[in-house]
XYZ file of C-alpha atoms in Angstrom:
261
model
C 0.000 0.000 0.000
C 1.447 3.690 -0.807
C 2.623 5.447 2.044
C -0.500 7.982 0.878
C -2.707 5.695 2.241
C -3.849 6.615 6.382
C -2.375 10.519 5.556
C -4.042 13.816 6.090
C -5.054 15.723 9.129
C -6.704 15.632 12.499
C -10.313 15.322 11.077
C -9.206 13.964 7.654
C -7.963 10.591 6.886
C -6.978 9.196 3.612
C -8.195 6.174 2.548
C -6.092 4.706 -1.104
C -8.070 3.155 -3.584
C -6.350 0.351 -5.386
C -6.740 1.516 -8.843
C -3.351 2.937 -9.535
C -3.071 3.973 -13.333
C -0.867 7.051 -15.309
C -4.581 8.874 -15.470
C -4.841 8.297 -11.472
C -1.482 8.227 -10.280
C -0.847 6.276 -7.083
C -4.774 5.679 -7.449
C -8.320 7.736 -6.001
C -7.740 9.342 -2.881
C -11.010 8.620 -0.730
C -11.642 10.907 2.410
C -12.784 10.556 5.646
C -13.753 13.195 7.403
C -14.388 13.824 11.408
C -14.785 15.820 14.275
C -12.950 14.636 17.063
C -15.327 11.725 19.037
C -17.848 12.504 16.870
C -20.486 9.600 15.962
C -20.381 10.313 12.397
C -18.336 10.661 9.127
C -18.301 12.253 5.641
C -16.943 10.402 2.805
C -15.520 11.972 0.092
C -15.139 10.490 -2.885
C -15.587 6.465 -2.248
C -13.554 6.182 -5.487
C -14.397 3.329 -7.983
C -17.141 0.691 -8.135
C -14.443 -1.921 -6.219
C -16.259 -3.937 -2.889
C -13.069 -4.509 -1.631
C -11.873 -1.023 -1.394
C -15.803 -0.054 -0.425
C -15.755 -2.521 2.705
C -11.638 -1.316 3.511
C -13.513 2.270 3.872
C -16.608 1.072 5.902
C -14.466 -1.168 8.024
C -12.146 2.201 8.808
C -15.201 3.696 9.965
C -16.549 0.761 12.222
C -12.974 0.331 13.475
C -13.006 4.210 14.988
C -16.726 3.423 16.431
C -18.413 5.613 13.659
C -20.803 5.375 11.001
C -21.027 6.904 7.770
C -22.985 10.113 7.808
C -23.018 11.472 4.028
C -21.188 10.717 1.039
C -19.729 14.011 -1.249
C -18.668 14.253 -4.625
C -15.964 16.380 -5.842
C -16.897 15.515 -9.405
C -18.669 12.228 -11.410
C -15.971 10.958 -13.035
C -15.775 7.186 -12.388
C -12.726 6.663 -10.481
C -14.137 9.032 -7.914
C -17.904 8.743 -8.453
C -18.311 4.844 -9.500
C -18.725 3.311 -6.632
C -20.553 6.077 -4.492
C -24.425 4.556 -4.810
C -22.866 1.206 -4.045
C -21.161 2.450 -0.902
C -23.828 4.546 0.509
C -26.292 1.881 0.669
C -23.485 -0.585 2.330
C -23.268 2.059 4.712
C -27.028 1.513 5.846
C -30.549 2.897 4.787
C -31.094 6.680 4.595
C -26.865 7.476 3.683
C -27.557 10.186 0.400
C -24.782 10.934 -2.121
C -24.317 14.812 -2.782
C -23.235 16.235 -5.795
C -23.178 18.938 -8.062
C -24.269 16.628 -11.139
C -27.877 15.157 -10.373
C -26.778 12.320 -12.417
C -24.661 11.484 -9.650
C -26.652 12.199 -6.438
C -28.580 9.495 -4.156
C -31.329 11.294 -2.635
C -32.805 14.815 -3.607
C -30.260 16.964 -1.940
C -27.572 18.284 -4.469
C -24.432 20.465 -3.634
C -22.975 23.613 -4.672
C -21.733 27.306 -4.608
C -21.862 28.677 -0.811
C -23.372 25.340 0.211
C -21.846 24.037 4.051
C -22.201 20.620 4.914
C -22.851 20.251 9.045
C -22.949 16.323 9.413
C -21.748 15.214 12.713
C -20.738 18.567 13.450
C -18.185 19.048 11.312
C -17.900 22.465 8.989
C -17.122 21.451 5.280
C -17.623 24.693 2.886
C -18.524 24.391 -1.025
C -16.425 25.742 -3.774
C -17.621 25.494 -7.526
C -14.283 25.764 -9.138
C -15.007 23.788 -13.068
C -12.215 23.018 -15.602
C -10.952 20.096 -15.057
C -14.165 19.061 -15.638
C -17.926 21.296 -15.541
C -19.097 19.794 -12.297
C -16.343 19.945 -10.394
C -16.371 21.183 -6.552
C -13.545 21.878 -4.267
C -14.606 21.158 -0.218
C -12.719 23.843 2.536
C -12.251 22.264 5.853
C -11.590 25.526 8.052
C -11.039 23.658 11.304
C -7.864 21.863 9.717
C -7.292 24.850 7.370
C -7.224 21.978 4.541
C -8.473 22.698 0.836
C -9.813 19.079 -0.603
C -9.127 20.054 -4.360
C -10.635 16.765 -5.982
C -8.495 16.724 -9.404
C -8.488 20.292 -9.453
C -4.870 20.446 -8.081
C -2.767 16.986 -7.513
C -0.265 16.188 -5.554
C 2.029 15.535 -8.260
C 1.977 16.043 -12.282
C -0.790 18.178 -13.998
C -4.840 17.802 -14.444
C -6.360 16.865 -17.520
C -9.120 19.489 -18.684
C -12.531 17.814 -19.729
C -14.002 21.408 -19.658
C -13.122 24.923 -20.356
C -9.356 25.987 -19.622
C -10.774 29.928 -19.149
C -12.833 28.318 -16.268
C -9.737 26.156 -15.055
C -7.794 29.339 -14.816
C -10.157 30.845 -13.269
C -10.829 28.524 -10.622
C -6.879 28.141 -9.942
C -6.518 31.862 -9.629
C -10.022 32.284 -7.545
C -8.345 29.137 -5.262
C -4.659 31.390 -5.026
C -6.711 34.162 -3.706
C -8.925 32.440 -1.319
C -6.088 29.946 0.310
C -3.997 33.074 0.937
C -6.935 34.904 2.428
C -7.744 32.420 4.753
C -3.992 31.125 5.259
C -4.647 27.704 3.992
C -2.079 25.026 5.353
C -2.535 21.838 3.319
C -4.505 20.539 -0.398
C -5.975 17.403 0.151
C -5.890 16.165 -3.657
C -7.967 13.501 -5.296
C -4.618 11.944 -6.243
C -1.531 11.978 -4.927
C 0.092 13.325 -1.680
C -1.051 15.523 0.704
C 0.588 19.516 -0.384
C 1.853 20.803 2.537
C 2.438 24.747 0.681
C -0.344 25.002 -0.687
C 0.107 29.466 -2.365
C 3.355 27.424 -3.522
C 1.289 24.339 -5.091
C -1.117 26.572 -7.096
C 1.501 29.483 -8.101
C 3.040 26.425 -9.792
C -0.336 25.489 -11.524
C -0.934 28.522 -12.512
C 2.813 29.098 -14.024
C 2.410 25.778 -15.944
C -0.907 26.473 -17.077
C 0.297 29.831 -18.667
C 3.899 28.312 -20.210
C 1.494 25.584 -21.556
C -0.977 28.153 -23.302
C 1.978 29.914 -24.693
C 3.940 26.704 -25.877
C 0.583 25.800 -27.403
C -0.419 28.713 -29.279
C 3.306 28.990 -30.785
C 2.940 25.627 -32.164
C -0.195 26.963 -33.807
C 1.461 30.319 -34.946
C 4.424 27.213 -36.796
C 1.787 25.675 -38.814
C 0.038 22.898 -36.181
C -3.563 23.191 -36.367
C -4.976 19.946 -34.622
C -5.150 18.614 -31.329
C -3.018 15.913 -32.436
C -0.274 18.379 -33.965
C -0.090 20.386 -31.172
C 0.904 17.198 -28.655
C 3.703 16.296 -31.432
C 5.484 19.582 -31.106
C 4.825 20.614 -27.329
C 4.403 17.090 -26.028
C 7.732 15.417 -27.416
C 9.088 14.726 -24.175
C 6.314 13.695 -22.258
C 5.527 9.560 -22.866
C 3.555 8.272 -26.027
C 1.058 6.998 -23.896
C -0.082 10.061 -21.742
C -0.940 11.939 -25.444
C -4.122 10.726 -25.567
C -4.768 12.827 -22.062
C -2.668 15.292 -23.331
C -4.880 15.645 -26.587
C -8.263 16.516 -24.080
C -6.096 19.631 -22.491
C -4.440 20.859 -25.625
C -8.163 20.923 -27.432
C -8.929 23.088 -24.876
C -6.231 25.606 -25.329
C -7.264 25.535 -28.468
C -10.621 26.344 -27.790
C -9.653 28.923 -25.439
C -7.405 30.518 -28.232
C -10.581 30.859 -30.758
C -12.307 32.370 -27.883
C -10.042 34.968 -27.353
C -9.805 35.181 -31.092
């Protein structure tokens, strides 16, 4: 097991999914989240449709005494979202899935902008920030002063964009702003390890984002004009087998380019 597994914080414990791939790095960070001696938990993010890793997570929780309170989304894409019905109705009759996606949700309740989640006392504040993909939510947990970033930000390499890179950048530089404002002091990412500087995790994001942008739309001013092209020239150096992934981002640079004309 990666030594990611059983990390966090005081209220926040990280539980490893075993689906390790290039796409999901050391493989879907699940999170559960506590108050101190508090009855129940939040889940975030049971990861993949896999019983064995659903039972390690409810066995966790029976282990500290607790029971699972409500399960949270950061975004539907499988590897986070896949086995989240599955595992709230292990977890016993009336645990609801939120998320911002209703395709997603178990129960009526969705999630969003401004939204705070209260279950067993804890204080877990809502975030839309989309890019990496439309319905994607970041979670702050003030009383740790921890930012849970799903694949927003990751603990190592860069995120693939499913949705608009205007709205990524935006999200990154509306995150910047509101970790320094309230002095954030550790991302909890949907993959990878914990960041313990967080102003220095998304400066570099932001950075790479930009170089990226620029690499990308010099390639176009040489003569590139598809996705495709575009990962030949920028993407030399990076393995054959990540330019599939790389293809999704680079499409939408070059989306974001014809935006801006």
């Amino acid at each position: 097991m990666s030594e990611i597994d059983g990390t966090g914080t005081e209220r926040a414990t990280c539980v490893l999914a075993p689906n390790p791939s290039m796409m999901t790095l050391d493989g879907t960070n699940t999170w559960v989240i506590a108050e101190p001696g508090a009855d129940e938990v939040v889940v975030v993010d049971p990861g993949p449709k896999d019983g064995v890793h659903l039972r390690r997570v409810l066995d966790i929780v029976a282990e500290r005494g607790q029971r699972v309170g409500l399960v949270l989304l950061t975004h539907g894409h499988p590897d986070h979202s896949g086995g989240a019905a599955k595992f709230a109705r292990m977890a016993g009759r009336g645990v609801k899935v939120r998320a911002l996606d209703p395709q997603h949700r178990l129960g009526d309740e969705g999630l969003g902008e401004g939204d705070v989640v209260t279950t067993g006392g804890l204080e877990l504040r809502i975030m839309e920030t989309p890019g990496h993909s439309d319905d994607s939510l970041t979670f702050w947990l003030p009383a740790d002063r921890a930012v849970l970033t799903g694949d927003t930000v990751l603990g190592y390499g860069t995120t693939v964009l499913e949705g608009k890179l205007g709205d990524y950048m935006s999200s990154l530089d509306r995150l910047r702003a509101f970790s320094a404002d309230v002095e954030a002091a550790v991302i909890l990412p949907g993959h990878g390890p914990r960041l313990d500087d967080p102003l220095a995790a998304l400066d570099h994001y932001i950075d790479h984002r930009r170089e990226r942008l620029a690499q990308v739309e010099a390639a176009v001013a040489a003569g590139a004009r598809t996705a495709r092209e575009v990962v030949e020239r920028v993407y030399a150096d990076v393995d054959k087998s990540l330019w599939p992934a790389a293809e999704w981002s680079v499409q939408a640079q070059l989306d974001h380019l014809n935006e801006r004309g």
